[in-house]
mmCIF file of C-alpha atoms and ligand atoms in Angstrom:
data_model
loop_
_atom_site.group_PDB
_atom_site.id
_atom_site.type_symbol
_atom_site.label_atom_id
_atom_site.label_comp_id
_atom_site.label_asym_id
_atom_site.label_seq_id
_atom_site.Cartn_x
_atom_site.Cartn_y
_atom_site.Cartn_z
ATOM 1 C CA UNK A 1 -3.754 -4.807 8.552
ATOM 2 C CA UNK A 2 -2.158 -4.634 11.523
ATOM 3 C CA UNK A 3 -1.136 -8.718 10.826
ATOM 4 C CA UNK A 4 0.285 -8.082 8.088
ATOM 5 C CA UNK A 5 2.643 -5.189 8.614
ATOM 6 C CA UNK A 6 4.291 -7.641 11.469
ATOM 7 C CA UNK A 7 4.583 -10.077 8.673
ATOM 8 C CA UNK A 8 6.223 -7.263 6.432
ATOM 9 C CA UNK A 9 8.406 -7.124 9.241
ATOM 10 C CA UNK A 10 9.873 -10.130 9.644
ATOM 11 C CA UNK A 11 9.997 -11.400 5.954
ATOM 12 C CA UNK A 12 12.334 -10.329 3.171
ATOM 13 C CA UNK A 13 10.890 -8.117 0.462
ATOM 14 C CA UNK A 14 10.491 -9.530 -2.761
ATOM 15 C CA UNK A 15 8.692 -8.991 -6.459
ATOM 16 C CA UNK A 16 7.827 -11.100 -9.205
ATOM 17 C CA UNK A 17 6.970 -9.028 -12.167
ATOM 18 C CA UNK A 18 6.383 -9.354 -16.190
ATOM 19 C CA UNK A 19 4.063 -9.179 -18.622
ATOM 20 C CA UNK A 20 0.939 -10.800 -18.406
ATOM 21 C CA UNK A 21 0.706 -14.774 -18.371
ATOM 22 C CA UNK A 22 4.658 -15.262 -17.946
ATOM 23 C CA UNK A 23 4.142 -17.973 -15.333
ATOM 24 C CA UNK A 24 4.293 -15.277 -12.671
ATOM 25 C CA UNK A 25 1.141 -16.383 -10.163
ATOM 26 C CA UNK A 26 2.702 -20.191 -11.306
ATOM 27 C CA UNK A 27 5.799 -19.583 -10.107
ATOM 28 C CA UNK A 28 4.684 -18.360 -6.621
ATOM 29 C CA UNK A 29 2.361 -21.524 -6.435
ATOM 30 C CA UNK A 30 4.863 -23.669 -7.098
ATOM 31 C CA UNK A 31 7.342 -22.298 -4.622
ATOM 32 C CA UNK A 32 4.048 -22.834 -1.963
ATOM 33 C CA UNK A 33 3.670 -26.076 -3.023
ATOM 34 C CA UNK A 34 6.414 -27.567 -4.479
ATOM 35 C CA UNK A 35 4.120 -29.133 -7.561
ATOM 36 C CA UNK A 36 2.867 -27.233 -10.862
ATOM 37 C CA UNK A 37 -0.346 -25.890 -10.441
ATOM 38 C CA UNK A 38 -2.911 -23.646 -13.289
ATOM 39 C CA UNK A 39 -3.785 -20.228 -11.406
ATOM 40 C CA UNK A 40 -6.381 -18.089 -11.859
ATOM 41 C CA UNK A 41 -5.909 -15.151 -14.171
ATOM 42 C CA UNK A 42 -4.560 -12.249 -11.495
ATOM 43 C CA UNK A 43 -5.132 -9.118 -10.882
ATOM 44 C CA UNK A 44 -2.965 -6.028 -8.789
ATOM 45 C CA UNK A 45 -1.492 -7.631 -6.342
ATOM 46 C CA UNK A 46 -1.246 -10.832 -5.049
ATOM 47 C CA UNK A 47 0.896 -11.308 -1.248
ATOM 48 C CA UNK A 48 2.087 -14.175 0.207
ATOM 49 C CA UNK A 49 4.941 -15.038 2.591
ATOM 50 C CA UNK A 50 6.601 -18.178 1.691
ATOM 51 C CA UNK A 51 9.696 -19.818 3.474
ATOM 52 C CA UNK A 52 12.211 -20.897 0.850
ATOM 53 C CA UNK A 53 15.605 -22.571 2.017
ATOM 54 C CA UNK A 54 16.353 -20.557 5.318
ATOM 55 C CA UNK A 55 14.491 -17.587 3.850
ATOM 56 C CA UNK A 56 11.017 -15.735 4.876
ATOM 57 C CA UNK A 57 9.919 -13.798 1.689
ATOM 58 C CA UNK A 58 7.163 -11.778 1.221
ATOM 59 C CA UNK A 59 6.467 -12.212 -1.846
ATOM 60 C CA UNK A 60 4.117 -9.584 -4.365
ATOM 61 C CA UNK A 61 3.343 -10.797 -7.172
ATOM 62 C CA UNK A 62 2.205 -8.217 -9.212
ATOM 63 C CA UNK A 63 0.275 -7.883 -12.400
ATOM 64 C CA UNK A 64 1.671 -7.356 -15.643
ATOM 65 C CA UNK A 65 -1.168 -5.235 -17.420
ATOM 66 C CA UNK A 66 -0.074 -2.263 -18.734
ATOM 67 C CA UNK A 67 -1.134 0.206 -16.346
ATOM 68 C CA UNK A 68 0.215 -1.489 -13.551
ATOM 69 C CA UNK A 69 3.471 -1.360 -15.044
ATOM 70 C CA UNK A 70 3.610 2.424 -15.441
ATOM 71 C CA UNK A 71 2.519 2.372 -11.784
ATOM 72 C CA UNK A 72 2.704 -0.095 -9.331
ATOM 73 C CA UNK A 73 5.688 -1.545 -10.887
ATOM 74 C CA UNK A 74 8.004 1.178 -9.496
ATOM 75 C CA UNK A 75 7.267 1.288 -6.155
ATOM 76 C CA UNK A 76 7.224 -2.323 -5.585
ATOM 77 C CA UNK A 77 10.597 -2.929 -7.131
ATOM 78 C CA UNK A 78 11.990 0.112 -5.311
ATOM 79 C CA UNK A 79 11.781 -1.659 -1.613
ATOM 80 C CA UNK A 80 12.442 -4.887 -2.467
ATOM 81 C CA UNK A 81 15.375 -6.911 -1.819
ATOM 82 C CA UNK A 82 15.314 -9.153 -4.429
ATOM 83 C CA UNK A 83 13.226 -8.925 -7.968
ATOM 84 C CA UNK A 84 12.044 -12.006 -10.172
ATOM 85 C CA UNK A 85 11.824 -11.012 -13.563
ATOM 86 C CA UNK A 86 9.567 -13.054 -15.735
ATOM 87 C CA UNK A 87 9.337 -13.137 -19.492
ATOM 88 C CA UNK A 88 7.663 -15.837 -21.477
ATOM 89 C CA UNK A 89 10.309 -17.552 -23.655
ATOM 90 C CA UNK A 90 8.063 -18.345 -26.493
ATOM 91 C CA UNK A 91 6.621 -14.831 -27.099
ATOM 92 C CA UNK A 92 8.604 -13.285 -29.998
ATOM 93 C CA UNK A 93 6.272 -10.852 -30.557
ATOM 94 C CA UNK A 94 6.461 -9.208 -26.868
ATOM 95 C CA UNK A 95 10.320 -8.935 -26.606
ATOM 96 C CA UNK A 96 10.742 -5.583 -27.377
ATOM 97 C CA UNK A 97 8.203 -4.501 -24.775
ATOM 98 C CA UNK A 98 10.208 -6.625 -22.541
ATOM 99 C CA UNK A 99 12.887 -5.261 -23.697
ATOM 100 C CA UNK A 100 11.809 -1.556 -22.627
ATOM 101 C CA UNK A 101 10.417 -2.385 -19.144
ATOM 102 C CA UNK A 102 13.147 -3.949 -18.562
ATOM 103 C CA UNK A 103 15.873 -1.466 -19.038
ATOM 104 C CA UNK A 104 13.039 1.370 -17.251
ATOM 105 C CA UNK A 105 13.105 -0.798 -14.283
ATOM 106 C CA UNK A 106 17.100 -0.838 -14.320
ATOM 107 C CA UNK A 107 17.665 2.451 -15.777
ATOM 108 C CA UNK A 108 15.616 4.470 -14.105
ATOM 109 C CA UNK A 109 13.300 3.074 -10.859
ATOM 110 C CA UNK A 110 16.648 1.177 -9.651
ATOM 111 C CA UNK A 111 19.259 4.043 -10.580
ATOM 112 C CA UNK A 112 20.679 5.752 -7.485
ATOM 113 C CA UNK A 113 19.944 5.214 -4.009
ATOM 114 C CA UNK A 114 17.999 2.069 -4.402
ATOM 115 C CA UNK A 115 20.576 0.141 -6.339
ATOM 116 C CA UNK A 116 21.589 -2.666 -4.097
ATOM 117 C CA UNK A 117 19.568 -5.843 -5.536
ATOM 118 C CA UNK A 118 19.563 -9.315 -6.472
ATOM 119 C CA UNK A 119 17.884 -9.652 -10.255
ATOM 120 C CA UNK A 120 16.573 -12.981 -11.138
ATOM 121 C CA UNK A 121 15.440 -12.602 -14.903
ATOM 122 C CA UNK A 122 13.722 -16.464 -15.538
ATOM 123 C CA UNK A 123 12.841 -17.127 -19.499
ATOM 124 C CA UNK A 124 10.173 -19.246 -18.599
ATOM 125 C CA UNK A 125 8.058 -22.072 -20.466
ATOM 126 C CA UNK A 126 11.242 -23.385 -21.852
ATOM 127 C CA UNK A 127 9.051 -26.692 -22.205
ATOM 128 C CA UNK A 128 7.816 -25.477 -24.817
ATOM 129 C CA UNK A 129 9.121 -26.377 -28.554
ATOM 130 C CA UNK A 130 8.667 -22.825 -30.235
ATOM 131 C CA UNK A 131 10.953 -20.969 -26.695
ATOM 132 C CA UNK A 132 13.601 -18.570 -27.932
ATOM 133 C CA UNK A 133 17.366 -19.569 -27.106
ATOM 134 C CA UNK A 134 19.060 -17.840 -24.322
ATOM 135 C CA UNK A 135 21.666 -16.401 -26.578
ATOM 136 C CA UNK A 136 18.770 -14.734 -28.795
ATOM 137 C CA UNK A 137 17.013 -13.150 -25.172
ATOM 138 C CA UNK A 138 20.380 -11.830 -23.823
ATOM 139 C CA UNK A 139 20.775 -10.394 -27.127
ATOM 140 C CA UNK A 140 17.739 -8.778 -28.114
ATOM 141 C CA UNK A 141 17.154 -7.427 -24.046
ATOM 142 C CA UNK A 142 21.506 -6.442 -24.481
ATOM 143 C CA UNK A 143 21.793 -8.346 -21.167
ATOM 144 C CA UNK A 144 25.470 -8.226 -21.064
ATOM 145 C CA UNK A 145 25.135 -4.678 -20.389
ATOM 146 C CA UNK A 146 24.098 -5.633 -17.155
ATOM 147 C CA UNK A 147 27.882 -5.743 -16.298
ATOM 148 C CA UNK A 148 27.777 -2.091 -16.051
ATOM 149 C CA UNK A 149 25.690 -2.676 -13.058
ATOM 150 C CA UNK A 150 28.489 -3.804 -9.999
ATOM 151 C CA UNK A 151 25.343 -2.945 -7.281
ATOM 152 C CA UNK A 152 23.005 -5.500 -9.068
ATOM 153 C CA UNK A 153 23.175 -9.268 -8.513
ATOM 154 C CA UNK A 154 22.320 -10.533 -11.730
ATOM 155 C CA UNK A 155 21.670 -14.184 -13.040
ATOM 156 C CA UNK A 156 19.467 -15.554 -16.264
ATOM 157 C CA UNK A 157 17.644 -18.600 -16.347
ATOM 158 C CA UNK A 158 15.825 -20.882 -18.614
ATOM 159 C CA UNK A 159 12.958 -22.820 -17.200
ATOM 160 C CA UNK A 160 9.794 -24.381 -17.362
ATOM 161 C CA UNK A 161 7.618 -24.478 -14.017
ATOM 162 C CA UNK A 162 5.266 -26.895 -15.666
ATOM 163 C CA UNK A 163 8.338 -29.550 -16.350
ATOM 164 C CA UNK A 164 10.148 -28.603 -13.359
ATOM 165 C CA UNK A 165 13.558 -27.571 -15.351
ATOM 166 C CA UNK A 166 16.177 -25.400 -13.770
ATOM 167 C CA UNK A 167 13.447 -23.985 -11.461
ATOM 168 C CA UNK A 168 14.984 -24.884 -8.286
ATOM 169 C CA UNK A 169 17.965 -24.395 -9.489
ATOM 170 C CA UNK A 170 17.357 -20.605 -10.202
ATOM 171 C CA UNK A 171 15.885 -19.954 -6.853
ATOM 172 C CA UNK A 172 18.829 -21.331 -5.390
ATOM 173 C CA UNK A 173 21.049 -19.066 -6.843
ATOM 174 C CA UNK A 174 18.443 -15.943 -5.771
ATOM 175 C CA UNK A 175 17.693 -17.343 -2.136
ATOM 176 C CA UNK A 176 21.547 -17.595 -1.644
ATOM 177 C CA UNK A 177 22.616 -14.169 -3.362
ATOM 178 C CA UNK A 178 19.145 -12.348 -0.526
ATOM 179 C CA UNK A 179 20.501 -14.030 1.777
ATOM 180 C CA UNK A 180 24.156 -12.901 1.130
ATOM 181 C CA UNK A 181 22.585 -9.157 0.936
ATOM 182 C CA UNK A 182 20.685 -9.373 3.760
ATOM 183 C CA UNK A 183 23.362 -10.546 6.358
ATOM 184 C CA UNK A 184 25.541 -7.197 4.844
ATOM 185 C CA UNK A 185 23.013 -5.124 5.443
ATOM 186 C CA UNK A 186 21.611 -5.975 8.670
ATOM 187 C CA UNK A 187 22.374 -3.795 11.508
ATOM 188 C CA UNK A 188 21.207 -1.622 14.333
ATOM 189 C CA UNK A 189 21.608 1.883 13.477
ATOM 190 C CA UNK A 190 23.764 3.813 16.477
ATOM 191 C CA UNK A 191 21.026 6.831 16.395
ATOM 192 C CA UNK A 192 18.125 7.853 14.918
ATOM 193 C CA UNK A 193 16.610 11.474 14.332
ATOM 194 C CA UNK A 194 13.417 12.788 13.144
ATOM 195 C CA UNK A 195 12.944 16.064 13.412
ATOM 196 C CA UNK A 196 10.046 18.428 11.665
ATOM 197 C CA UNK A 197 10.920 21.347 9.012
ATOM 198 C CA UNK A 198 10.168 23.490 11.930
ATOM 199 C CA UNK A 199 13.112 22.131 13.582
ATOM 200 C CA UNK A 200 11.334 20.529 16.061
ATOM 201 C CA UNK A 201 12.544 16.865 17.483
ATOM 202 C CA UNK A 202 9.767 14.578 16.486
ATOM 203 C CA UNK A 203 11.564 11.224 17.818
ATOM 204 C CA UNK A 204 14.967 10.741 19.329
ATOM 205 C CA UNK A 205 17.037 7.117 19.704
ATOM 206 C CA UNK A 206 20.010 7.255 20.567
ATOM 207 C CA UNK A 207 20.804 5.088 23.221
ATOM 208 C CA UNK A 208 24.555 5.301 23.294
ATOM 209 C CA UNK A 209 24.137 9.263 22.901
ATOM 210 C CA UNK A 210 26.285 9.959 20.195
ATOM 211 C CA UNK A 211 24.253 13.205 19.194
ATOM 212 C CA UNK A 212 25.713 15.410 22.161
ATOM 213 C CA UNK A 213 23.263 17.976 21.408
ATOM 214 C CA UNK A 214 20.459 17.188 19.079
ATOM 215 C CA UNK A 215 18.926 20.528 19.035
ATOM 216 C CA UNK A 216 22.428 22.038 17.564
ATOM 217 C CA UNK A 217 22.671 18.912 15.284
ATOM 218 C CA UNK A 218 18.851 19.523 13.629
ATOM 219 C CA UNK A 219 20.179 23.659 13.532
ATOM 220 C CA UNK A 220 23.039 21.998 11.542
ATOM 221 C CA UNK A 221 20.803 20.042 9.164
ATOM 222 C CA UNK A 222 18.749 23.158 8.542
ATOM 223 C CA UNK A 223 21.976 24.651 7.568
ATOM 224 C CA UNK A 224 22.811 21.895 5.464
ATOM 225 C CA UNK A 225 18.901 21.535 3.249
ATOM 226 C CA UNK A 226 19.535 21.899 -0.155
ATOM 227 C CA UNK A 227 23.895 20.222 0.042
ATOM 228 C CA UNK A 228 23.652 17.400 -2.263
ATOM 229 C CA UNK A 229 26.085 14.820 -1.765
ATOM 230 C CA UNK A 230 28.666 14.597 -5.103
ATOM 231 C CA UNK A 231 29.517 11.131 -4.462
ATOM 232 C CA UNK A 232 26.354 9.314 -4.247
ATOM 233 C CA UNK A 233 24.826 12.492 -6.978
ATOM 234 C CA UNK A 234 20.934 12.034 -5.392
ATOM 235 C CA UNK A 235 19.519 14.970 -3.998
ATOM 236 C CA UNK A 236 16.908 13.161 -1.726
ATOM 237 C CA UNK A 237 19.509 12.133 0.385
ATOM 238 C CA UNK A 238 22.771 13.161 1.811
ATOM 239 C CA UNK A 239 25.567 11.216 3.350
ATOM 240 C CA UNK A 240 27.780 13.175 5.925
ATOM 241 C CA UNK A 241 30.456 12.126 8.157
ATOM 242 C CA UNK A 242 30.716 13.285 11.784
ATOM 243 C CA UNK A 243 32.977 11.267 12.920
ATOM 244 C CA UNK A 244 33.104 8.675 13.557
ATOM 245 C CA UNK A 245 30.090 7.968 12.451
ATOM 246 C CA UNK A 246 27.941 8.080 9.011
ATOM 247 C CA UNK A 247 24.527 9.945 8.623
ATOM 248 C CA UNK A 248 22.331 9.085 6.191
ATOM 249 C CA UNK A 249 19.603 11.799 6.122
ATOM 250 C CA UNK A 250 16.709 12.160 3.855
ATOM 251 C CA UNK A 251 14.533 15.326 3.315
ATOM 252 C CA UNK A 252 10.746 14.478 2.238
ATOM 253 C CA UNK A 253 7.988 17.299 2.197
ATOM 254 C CA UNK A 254 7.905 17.712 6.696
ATOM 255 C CA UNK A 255 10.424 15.255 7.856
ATOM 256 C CA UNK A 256 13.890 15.283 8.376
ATOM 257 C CA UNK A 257 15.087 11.439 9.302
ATOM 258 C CA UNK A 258 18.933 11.623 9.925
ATOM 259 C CA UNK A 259 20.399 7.567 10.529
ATOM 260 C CA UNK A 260 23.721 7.214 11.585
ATOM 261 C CA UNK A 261 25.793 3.620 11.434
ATOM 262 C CA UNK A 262 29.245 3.136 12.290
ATOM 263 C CA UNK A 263 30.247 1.064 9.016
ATOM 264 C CA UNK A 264 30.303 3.098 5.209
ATOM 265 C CA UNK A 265 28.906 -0.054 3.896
ATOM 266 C CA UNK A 266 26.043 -0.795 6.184
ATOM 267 C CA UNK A 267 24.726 2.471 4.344
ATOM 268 C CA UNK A 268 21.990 0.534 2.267
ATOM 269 C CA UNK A 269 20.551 -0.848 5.843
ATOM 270 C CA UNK A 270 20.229 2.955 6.818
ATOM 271 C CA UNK A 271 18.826 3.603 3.400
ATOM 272 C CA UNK A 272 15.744 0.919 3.530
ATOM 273 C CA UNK A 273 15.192 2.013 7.335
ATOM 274 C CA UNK A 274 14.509 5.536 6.393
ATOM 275 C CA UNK A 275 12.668 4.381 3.401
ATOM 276 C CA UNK A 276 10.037 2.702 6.052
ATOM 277 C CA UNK A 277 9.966 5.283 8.298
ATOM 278 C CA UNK A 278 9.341 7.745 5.553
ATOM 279 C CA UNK A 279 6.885 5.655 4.389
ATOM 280 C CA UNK A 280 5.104 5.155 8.208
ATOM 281 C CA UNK A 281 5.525 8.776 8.234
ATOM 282 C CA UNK A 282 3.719 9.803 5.424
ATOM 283 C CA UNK A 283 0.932 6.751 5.893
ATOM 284 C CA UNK A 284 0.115 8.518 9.488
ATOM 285 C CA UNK A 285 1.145 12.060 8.906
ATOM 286 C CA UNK A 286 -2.621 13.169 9.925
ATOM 287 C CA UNK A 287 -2.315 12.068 13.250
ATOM 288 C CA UNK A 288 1.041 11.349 14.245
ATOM 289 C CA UNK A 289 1.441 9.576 18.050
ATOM 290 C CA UNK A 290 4.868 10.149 19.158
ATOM 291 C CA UNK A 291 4.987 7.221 20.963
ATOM 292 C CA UNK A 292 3.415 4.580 18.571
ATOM 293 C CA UNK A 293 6.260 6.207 16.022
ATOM 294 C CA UNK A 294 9.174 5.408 18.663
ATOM 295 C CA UNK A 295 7.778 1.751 19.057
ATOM 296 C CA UNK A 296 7.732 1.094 14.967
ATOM 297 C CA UNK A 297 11.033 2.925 14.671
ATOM 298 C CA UNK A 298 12.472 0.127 17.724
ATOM 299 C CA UNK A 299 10.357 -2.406 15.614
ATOM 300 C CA UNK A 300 12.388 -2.289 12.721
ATOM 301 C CA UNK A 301 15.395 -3.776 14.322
ATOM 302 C CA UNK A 302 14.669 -5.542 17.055
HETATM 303 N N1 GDP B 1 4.183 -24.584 -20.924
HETATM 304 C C1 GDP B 1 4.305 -23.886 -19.791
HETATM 305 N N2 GDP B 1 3.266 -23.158 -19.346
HETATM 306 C C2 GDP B 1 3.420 -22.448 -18.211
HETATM 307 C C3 GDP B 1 4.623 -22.481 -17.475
HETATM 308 N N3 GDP B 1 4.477 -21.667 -16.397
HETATM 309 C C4 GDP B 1 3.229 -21.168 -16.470
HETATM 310 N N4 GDP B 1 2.579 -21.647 -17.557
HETATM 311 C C5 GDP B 1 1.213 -21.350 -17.986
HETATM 312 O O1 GDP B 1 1.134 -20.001 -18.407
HETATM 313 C C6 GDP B 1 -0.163 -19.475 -18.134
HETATM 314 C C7 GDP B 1 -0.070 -18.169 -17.381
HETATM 315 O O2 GDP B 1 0.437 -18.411 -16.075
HETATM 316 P P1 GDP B 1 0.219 -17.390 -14.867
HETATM 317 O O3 GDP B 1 1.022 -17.893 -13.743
HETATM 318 O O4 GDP B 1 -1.207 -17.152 -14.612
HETATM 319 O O5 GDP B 1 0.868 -16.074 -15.487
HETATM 320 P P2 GDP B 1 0.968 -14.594 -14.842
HETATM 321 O O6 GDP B 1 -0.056 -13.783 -15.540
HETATM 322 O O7 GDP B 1 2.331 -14.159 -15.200
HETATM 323 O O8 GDP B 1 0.730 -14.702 -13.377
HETATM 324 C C8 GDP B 1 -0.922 -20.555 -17.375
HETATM 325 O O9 GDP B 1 -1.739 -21.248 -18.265
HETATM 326 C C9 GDP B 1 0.200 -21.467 -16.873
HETATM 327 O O10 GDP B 1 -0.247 -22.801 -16.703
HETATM 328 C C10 GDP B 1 5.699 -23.275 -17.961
HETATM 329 O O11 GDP B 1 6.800 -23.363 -17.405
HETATM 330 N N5 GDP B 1 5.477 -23.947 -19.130
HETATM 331 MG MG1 MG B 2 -0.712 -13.790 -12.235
#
């Protein structure tokens, strides 16, 4: 466990989702070993960390069976960077269930304060004589919608694993548009504040000490529960400026976690870090150690 949350760490989120035998487990063979493999038939989720180009993913590949995609779908494709979405070109008779979970996934799980991703939507098994064109896909899934969608890198591809067309190709494009993500969103936060609904200071860094007084600034935030920011219209979260600085502050059930960067745009970095720390929050809420929270919280960007 404790192996692979340094591995989370250090590689780049990513999920491959889709229906059920897509090419899905293929796909993340092939990208281990460069060749066309058969899997095994998978089931929940299957991890690995794979270096393509310059790039450390962690890679989930996740199963496609229908309760997984009411489910685990959501949360995967929530914290990752990047998505791979996988459809099998030749199955007419699936499209419009691709259709739906396709437009959930962009409609509603990546909607708001999540929205900043690459999409890689492959129409796979194009080897195959009976595969639907890509005009007839991007028509029946109304692809050109995704236009509406300036947050979302978004790309289609034909291709066949098994014949090796467009393949590399495709994860070219994706590796290059993560990569081109990631180096935006990098940074080291100036300060970071938890603080309990009590308003009690659970964890303080800050090592420039922009937060003059942090017991006045978590009074402030108490003042603040329940403001919902207009611009970003997401009540989970509120951006505020005290200037000069931005702080991005999220409100789950006993945690305040209040981020603030210099840079407007660097937003999205403060986003993901309170997303883990929420998440470490909530995983050790039982027994929280102050100190093994300040060393994750320094983990996460250094
Ligand atoms: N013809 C063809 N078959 C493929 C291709 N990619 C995967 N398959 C086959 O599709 C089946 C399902 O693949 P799998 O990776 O297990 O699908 P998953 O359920 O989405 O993980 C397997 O028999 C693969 O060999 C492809 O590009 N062309
Ligand atoms: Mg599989």
């Amino acid at each position: 466990m404790e192996d692979l949350l340094i591995l989370e760490k250090k590689g780049i989120p990513i999920t491959i989702i889709g229906l059920p035998y897509v090419g899905k487990t293929t796909l993340v063979n092939w990208l281990k070993n460069e060749k066309f493999t058969r899997p095994k038939p998978s089931v929940g989720v299957n991890f690995e960390q794979i270096k393509v180009g310059d790039l450390m993913l962690n890679i989930f590949d996740i199963s496609g069976q229908k309760s997984y995609r009411s489910t685990i779908w959501k949360s995967y494709v929530m914290t990752s960077v990047g998505i791979i979405f996988t459809i099998d070109s030749t199955d007419k008779e699936q499209i419009d269930e691709v259709a739906k979970w396709y437009w959930i996934m962009i409609d509603e799980w990546l909607k708001g304060n999540y929205s900043d991703k690459v999409i890689l939507f492959l129409a796979n098994k194009a080897d195959l004589k009976d595969s639907l064109n890509l005009e007839y896909i991007i028509d029946k899934l109304n692809l050109t919608k995704m236009s509406n969608y300036p947050d979302l890198s978004f790309q289609i591809f034909k291709t066949s694993i098994r014949e090796n067309q467009n393949i590399e190709y495709a994860m070219k494009w994706f590796v290059k548009k993560v990569n081109q993500l990631i180096e935006i969103q990098r940074i080291t936060p100036e300060a970071i504040l938890i603080s309990d609904t009590s308003g009690n200071i659970i964890s303080l860094y800050d090592p420039n000490k922009i937060i003059e007084d942090p017991d006045m600034f978590v009074g402030y935030l108490k003042a603040l529960s329940g403001f919902t920011n207009e611009l970003l219209g997401h009540e989970k979260f509120k951006v505020i400026k005290v200037n000069p600085f931005f702080y991005f502050i999220t409100e789950e059930e006993d945690y305040c976690i209040s981020i603030a960067v210099k840079d407007e745009l660097t937003l999205p970095e403060a986003r993901r870090l309170s997303f883990l720390i929420q998440n470490y929050l909530s995983k050790n809420k039982k027994n929280l150690d102050h100190e093994e929270l300040n060393v994750y919280i320094h983990s996460l960007f250094s």
